[in-house]
Structure formats: structure tokens, C-alpha cells
PDB file of N, CA and C in Angstrom:
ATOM      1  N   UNK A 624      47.402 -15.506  18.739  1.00 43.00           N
ATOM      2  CA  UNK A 624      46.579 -14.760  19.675  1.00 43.00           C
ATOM      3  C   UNK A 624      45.448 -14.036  18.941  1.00 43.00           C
ATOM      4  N   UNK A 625      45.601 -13.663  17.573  1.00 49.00           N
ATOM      5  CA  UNK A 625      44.447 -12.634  17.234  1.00 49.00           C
ATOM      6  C   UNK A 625      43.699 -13.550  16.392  1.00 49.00           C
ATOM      7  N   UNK A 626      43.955 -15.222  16.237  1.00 58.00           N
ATOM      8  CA  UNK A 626      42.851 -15.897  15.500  1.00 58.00           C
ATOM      9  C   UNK A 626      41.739 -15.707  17.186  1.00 58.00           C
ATOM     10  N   UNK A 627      42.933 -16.567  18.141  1.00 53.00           N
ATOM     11  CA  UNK A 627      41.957 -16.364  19.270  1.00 53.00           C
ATOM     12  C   UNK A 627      41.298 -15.523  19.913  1.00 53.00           C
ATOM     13  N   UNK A 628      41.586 -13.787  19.480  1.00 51.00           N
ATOM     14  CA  UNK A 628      40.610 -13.317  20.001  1.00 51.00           C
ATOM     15  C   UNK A 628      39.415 -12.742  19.223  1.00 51.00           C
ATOM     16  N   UNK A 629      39.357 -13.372  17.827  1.00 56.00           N
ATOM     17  CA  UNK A 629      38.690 -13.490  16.509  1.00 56.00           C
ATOM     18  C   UNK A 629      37.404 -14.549  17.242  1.00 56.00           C
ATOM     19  N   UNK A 630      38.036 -15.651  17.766  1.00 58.00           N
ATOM     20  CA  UNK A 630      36.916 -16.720  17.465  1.00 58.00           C
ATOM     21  C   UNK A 630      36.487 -16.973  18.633  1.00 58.00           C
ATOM     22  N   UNK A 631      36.586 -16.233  19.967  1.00 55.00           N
ATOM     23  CA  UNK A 631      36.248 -15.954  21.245  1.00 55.00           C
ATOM     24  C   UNK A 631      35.319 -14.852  20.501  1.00 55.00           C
ATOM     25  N   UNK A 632      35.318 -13.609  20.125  1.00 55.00           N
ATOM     26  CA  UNK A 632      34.360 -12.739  19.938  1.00 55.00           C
ATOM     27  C   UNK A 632      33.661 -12.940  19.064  1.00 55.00           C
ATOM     28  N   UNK A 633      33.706 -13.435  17.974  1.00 59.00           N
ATOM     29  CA  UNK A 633      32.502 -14.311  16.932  1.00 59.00           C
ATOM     30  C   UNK A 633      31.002 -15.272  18.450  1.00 59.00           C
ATOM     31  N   UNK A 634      32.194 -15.671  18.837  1.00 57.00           N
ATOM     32  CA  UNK A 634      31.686 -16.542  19.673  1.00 57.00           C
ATOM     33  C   UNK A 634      30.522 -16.050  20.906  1.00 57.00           C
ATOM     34  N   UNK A 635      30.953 -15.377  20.974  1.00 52.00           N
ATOM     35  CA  UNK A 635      30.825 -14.778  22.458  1.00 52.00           C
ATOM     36  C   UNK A 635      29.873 -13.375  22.166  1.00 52.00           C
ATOM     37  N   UNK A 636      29.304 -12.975  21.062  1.00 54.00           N
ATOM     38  CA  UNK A 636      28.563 -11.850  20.704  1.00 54.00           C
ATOM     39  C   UNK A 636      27.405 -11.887  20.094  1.00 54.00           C
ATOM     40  N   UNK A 637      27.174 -13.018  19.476  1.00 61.00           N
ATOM     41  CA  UNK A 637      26.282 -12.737  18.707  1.00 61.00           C
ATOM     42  C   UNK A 637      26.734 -11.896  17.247  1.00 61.00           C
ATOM     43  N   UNK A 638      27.771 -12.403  16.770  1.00 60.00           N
ATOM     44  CA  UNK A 638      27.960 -11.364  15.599  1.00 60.00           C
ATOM     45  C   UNK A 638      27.334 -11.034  14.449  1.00 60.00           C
ATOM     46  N   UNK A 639      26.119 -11.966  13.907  1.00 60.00           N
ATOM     47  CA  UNK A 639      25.742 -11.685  13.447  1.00 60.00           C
ATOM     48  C   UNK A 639      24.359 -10.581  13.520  1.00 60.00           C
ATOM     49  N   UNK A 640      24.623 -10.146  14.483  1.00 62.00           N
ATOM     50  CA  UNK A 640      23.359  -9.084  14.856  1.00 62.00           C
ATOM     51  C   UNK A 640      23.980  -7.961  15.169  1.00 62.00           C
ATOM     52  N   UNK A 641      25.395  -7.816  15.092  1.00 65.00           N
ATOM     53  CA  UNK A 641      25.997  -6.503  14.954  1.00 65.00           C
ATOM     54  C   UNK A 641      25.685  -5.397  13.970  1.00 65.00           C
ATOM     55  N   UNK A 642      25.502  -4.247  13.863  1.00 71.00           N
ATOM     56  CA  UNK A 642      25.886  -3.465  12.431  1.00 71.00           C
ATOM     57  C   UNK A 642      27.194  -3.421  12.410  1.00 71.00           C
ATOM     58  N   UNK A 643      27.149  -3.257  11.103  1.00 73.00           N
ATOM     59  CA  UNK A 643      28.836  -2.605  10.802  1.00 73.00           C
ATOM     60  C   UNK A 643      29.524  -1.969  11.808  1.00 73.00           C
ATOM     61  N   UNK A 644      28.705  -0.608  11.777  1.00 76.00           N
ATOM     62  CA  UNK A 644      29.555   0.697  12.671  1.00 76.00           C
ATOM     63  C   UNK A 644      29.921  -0.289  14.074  1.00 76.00           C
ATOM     64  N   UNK A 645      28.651  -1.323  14.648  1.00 76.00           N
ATOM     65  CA  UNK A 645      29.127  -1.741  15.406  1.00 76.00           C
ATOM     66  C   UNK A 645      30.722  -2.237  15.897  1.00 76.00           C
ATOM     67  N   UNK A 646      30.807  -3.344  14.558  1.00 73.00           N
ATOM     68  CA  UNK A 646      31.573  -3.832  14.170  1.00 73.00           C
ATOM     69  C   UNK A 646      33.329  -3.486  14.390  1.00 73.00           C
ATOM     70  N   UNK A 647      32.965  -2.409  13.355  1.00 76.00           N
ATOM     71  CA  UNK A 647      34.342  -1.436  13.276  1.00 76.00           C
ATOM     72  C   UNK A 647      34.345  -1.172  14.306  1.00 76.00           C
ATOM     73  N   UNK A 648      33.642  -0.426  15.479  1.00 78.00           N
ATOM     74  CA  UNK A 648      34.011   0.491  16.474  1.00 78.00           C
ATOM     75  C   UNK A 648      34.930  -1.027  17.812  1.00 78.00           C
ATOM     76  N   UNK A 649      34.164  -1.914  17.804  1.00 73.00           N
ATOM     77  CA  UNK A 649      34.460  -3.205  18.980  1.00 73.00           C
ATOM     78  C   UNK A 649      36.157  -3.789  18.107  1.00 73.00           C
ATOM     79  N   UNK A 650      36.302  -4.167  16.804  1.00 74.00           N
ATOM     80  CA  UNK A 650      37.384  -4.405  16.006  1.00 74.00           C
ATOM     81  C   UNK A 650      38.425  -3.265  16.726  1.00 74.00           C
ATOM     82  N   UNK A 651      38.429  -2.030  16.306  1.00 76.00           N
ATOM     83  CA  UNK A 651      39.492  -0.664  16.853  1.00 76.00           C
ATOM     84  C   UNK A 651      39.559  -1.149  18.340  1.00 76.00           C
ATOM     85  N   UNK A 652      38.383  -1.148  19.175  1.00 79.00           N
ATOM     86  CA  UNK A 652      38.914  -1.540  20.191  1.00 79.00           C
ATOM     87  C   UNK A 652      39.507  -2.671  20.744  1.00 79.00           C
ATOM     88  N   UNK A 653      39.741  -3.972  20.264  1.00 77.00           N
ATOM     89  CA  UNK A 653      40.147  -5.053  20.452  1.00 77.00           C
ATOM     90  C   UNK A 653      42.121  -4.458  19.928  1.00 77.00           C
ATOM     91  N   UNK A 654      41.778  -3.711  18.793  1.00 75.00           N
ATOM     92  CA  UNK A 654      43.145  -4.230  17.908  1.00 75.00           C
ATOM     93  C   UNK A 654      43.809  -3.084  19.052  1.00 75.00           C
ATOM     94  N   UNK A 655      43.640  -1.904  19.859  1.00 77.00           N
ATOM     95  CA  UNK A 655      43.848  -1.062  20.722  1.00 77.00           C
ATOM     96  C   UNK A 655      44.396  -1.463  22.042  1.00 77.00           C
ATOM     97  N   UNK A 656      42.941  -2.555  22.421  1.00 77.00           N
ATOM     98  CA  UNK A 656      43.436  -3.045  24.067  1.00 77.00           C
ATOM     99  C   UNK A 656      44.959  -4.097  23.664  1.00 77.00           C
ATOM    100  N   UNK A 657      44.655  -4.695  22.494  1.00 78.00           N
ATOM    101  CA  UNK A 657      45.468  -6.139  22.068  1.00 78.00           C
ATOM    102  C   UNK A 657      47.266  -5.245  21.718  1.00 78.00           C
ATOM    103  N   UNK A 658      47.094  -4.301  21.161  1.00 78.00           N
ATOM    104  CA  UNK A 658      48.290  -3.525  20.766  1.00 78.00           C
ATOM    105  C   UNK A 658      48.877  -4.152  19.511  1.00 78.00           C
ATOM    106  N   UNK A 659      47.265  -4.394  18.735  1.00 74.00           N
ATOM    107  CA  UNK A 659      47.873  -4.394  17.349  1.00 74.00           C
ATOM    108  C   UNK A 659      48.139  -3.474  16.320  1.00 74.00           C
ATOM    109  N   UNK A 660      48.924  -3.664  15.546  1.00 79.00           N
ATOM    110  CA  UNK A 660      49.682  -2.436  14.907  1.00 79.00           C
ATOM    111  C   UNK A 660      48.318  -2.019  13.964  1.00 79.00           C
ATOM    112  N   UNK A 661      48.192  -1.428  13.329  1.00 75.00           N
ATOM    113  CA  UNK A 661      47.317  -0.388  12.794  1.00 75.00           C
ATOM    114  C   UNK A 661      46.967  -1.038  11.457  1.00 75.00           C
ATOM    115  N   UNK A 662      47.583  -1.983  10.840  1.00 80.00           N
ATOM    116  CA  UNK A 662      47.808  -2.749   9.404  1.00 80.00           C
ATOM    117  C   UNK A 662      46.807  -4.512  10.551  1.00 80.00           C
ATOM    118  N   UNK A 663      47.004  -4.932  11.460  1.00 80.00           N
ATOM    119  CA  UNK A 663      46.618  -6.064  11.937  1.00 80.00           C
ATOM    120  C   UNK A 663      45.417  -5.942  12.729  1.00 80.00           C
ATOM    121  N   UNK A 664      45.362  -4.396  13.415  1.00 75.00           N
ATOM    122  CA  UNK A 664      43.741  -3.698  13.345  1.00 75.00           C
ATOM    123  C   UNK A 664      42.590  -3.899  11.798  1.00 75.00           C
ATOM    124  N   UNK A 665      43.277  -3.359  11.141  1.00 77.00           N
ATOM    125  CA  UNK A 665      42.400  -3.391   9.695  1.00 77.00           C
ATOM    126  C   UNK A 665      42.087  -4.555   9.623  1.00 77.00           C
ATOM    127  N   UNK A 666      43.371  -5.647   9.277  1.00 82.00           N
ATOM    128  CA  UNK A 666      42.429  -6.702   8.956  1.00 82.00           C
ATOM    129  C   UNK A 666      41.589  -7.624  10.539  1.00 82.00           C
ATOM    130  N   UNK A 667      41.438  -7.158  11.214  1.00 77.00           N
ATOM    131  CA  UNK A 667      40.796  -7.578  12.010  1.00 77.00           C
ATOM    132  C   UNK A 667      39.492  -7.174  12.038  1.00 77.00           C
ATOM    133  N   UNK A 668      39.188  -5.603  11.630  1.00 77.00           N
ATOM    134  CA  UNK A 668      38.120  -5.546  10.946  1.00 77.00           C
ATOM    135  C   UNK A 668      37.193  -6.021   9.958  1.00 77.00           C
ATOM    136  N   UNK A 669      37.927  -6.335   8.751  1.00 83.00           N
ATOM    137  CA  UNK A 669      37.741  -6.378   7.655  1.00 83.00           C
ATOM    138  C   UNK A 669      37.692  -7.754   8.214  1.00 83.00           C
ATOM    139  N   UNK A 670      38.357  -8.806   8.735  1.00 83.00           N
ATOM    140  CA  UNK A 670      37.384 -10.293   9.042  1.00 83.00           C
ATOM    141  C   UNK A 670      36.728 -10.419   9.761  1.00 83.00           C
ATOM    142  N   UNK A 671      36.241  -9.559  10.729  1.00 77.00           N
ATOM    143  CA  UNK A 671      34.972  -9.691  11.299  1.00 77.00           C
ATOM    144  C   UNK A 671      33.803  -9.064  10.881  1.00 77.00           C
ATOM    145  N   UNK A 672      34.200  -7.911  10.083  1.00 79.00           N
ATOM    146  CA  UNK A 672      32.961  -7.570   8.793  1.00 79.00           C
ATOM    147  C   UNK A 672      32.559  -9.241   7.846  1.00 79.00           C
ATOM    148  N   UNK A 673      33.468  -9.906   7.592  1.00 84.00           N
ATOM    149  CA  UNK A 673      33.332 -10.663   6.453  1.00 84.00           C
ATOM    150  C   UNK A 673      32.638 -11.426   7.240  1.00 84.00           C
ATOM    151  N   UNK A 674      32.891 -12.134   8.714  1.00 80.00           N
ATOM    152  CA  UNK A 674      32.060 -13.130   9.177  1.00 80.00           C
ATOM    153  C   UNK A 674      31.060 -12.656  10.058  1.00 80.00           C
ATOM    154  N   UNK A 675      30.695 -11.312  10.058  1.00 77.00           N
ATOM    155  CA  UNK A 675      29.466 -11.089  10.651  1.00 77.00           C
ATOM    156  C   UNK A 675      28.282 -11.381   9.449  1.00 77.00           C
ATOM    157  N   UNK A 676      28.839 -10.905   7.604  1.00 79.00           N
ATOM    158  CA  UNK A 676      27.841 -11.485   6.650  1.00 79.00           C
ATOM    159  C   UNK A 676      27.746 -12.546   6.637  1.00 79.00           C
ATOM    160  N   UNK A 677      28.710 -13.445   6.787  1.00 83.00           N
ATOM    161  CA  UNK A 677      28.989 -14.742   6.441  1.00 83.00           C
ATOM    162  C   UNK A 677      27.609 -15.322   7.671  1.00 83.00           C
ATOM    163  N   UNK A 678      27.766 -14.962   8.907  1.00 78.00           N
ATOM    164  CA  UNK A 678      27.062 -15.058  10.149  1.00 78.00           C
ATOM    165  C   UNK A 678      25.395 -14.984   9.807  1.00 78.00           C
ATOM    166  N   UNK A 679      25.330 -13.715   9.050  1.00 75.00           N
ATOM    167  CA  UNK A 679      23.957 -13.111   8.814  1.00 75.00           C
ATOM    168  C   UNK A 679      23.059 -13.701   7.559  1.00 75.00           C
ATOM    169  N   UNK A 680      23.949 -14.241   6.682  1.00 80.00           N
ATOM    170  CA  UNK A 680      23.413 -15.146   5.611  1.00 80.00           C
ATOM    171  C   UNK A 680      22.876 -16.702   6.131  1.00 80.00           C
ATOM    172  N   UNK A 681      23.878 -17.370   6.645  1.00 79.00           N
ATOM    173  CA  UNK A 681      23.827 -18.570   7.227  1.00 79.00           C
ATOM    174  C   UNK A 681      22.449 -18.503   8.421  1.00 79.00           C
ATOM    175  N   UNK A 682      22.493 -17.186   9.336  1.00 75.00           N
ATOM    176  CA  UNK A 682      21.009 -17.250   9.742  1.00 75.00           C
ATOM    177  C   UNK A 682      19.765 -16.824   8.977  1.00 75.00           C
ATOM    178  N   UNK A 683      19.983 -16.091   8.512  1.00 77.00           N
ATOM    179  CA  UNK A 683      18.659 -15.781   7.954  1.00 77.00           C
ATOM    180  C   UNK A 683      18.547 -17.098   6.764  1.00 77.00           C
ATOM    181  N   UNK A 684      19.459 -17.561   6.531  1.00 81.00           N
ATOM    182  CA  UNK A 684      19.015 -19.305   5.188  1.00 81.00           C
ATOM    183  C   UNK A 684      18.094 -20.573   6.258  1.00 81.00           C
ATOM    184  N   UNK A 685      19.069 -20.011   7.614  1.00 79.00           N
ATOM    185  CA  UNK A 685      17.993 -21.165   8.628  1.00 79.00           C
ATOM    186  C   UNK A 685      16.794 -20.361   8.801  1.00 79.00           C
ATOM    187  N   UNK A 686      16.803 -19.201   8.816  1.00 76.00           N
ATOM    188  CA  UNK A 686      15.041 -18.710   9.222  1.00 76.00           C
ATOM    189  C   UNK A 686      14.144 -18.915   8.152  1.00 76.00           C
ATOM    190  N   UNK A 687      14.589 -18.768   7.187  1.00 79.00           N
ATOM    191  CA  UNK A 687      14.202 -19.057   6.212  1.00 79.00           C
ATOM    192  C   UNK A 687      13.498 -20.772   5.949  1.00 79.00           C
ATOM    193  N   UNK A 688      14.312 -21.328   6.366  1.00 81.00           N
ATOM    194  CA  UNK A 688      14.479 -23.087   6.402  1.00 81.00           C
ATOM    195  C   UNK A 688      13.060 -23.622   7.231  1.00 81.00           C
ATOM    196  N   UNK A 689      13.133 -22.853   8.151  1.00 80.00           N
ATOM    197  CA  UNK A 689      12.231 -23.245   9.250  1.00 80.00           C
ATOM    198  C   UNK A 689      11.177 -22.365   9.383  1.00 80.00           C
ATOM    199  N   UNK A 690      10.289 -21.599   8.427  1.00 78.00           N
ATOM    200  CA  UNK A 690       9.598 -21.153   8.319  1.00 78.00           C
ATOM    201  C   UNK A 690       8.891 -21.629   7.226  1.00 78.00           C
ATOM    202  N   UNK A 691       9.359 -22.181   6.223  1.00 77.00           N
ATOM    203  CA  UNK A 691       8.991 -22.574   5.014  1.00 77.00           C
ATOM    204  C   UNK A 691       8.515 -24.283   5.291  1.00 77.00           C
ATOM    205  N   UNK A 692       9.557 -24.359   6.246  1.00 81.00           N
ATOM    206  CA  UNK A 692       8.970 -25.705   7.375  1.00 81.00           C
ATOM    207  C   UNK A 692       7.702 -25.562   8.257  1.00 81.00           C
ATOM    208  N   UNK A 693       7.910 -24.397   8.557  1.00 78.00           N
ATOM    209  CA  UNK A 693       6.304 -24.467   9.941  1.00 78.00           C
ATOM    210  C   UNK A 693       4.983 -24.606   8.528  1.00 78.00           C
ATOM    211  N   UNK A 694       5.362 -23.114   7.400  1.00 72.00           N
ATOM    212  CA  UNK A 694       4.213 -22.903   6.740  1.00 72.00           C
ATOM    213  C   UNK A 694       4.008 -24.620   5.916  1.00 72.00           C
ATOM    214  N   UNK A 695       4.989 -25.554   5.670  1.00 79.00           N
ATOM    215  CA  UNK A 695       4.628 -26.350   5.165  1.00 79.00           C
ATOM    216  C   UNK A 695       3.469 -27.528   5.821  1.00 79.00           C
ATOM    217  N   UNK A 696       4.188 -27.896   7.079  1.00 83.00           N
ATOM    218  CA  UNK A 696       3.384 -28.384   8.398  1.00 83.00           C
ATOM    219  C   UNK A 696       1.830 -27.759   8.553  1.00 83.00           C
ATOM    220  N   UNK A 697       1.581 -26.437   8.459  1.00 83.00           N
ATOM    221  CA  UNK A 697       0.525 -25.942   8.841  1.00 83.00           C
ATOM    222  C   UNK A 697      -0.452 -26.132   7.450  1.00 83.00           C
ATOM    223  N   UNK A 698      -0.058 -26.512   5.857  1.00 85.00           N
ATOM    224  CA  UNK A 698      -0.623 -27.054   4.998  1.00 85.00           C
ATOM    225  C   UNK A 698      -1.348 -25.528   4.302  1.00 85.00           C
ATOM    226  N   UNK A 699      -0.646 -24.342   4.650  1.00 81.00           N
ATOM    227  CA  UNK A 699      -0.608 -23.425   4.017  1.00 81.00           C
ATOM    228  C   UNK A 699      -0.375 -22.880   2.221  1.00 81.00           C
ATOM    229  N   UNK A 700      -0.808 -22.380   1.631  1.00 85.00           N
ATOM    230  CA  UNK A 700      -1.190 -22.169   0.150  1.00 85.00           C
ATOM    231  C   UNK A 700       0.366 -21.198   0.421  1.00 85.00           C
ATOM    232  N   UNK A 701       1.047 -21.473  -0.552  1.00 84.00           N
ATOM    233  CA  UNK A 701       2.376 -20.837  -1.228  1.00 84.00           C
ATOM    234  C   UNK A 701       1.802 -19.987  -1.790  1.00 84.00           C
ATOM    235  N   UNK A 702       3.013 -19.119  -2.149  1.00 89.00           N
ATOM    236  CA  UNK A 702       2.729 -17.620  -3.112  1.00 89.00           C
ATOM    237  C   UNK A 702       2.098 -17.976  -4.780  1.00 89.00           C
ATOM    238  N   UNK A 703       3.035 -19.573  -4.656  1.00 93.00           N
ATOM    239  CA  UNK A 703       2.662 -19.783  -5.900  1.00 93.00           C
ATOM    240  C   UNK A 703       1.357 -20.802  -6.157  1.00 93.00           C
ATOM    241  N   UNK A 704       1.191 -20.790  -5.120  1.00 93.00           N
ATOM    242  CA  UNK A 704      -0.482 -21.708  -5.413  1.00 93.00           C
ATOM    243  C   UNK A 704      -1.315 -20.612  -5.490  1.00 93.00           C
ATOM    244  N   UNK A 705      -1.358 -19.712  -4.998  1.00 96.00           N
ATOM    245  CA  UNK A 705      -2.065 -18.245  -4.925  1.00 96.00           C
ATOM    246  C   UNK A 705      -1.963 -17.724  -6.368  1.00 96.00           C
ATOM    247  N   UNK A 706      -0.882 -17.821  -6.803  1.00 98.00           N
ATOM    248  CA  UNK A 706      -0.927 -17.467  -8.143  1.00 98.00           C
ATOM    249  C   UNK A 706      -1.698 -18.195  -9.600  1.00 98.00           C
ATOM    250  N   UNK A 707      -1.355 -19.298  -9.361  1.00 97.00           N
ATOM    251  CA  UNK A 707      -2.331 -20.388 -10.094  1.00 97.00           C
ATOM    252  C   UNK A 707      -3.535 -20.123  -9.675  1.00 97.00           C
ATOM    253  N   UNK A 708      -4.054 -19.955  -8.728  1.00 97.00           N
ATOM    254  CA  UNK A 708      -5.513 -19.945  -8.404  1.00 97.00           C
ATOM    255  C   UNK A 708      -6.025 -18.457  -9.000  1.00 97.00           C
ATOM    256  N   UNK A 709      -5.570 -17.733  -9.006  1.00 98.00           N
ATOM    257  CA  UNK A 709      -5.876 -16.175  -9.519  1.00 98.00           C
ATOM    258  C   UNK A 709      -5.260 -16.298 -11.356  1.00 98.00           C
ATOM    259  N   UNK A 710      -4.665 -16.837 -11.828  1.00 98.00           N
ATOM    260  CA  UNK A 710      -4.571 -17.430 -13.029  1.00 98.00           C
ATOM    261  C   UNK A 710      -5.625 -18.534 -13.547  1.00 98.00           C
ATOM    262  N   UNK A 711      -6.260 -19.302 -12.732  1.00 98.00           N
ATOM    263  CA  UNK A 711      -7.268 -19.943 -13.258  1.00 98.00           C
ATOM    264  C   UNK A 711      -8.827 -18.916 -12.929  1.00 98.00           C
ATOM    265  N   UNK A 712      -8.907 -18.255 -11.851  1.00 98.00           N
ATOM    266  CA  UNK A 712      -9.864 -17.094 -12.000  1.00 98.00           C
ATOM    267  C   UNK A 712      -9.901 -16.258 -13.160  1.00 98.00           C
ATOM    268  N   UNK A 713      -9.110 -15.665 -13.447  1.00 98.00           N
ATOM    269  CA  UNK A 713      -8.523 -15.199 -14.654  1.00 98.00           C
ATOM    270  C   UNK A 713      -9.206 -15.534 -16.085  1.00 98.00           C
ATOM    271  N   UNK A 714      -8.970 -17.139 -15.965  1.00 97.00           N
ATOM    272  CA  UNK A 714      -9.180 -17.501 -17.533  1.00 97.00           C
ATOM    273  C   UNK A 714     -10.878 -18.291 -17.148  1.00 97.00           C
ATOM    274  N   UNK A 715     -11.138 -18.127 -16.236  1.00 97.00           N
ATOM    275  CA  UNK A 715     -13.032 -18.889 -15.954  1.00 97.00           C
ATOM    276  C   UNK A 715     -13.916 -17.142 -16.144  1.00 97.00           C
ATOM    277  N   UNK A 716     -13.223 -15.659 -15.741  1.00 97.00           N
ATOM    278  CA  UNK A 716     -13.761 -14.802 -16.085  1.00 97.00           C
ATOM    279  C   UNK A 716     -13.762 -14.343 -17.432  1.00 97.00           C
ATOM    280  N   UNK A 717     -13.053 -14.875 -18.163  1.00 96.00           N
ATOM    281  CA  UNK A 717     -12.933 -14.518 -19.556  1.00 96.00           C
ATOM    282  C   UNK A 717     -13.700 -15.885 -20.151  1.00 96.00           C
ATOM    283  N   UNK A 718     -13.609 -16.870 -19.490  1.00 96.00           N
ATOM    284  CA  UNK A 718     -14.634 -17.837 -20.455  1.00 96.00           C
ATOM    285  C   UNK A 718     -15.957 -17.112 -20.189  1.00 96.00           C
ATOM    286  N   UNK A 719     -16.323 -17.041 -19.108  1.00 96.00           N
ATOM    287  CA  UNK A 719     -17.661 -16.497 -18.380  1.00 96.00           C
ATOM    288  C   UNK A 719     -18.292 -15.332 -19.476  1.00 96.00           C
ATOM    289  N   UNK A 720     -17.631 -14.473 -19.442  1.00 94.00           N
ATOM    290  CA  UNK A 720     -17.571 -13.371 -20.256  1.00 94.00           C
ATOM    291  C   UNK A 720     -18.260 -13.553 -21.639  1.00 94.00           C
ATOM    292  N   UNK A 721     -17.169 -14.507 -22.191  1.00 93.00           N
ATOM    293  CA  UNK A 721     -17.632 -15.349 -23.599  1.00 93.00           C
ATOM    294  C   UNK A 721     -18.787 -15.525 -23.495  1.00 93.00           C
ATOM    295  N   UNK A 722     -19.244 -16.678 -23.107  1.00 93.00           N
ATOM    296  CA  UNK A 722     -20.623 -17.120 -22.998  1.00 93.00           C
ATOM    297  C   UNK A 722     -21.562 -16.219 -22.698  1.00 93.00           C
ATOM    298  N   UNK A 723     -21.705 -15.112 -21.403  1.00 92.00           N
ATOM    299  CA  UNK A 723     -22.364 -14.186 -21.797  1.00 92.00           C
ATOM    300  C   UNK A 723     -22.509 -13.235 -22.737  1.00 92.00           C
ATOM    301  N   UNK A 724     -21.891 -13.296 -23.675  1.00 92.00           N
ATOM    302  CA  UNK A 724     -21.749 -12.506 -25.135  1.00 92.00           C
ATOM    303  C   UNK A 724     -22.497 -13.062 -26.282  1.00 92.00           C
ATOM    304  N   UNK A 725     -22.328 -14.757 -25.895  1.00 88.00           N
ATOM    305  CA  UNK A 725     -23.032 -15.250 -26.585  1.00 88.00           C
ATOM    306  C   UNK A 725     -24.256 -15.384 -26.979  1.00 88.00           C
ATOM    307  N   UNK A 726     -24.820 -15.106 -25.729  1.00 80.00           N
ATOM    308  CA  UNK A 726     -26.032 -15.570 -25.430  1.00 80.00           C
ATOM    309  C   UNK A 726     -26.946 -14.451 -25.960  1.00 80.00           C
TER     310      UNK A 726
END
């Protein structure tokens, strides 16, 4: 019964957009209405803390996924092409430089 009312409320909430405090406070009340003992409360907490991160990693790796997807599609300059380009500015102002010294 308490995997099932584990994977009904994963399910059924959105858990990964909980806070903690959330968390804990909906956990006490489940392990309360359910009349679990005080030791099967805890860990009912403590695994729905674990899979609300577990929840919150796994989305934010897809937002991540699909953003790096749109910016790729849209043929957008990376952080690191930005950087090369201000690294080759870099070394054309110091040639520049040169040559006007020279002269």
C-alpha cells in the first residue's frame, strides 16, 4: 500500500516542482491519513525528498536538452564561439598595436 501511495503521488503532483517544506509537510500528511507508524512516515519522506531531486534533475537535463536544441536549430553563436571570437579580437588588437609602433 505505501509503494502505492508513493507512486500515485509522484504521479499525480507534479513532484518535481514541490519544495522540500512542501514535501515534508504532504509526506506527514499522507503517513497520518494512511496510519503509518512514525519510523514508515520518515521514510516516506525521505523517498519522496529523494525522487522529487531525482524528478528535478531529470527535468531540468530535458530543459536543458531542448534548448540547446532550439538554440542549435536557430544557428545561434555558443558561449564558446563568442569566446574564440573575442580571443581572436584580442590577438588582431595586439598585432594592430604592433604595427602601429612600428611605423
Amino acid at each position: 500500500m505505501l509503494d502505492l501511495l508513493k507512486k500515485t503521488l509522484l504521479t499525480g503532483i507534479g513532484i518535481a516542482s514541490l519544495t522540500k517544506e512542501k514535501i515534508k509537510e504532504l509526506g506527514k500528511k499522507i503517513a497520518k491519513e494512511s496510519k503509518l507508524t512514525e519510523e514508515e512516515g520518515k521514510k516516506l519522506v525521505k523517498d519522496l525528498l529523494k525522487k522529487s531531486e531525482e524528478a528535478r534533475k531529470n527535468m531540468e537535463k530535458q530543459v536543458d536538452e531542448l534548448v540547446k536544441n532550439a538554440l542549435k536549430k536557430l544557428n545561434l553563436p555558443t558561449q564558446e564561439d563568442l569566446q574564440k571570437l573575442e580571443n581572436q579580437i584580442r590577438k588582431l588588437e595586439i598585432l594592430l598595436k604592433k604595427i602601429e609602433r612600428s611605423r
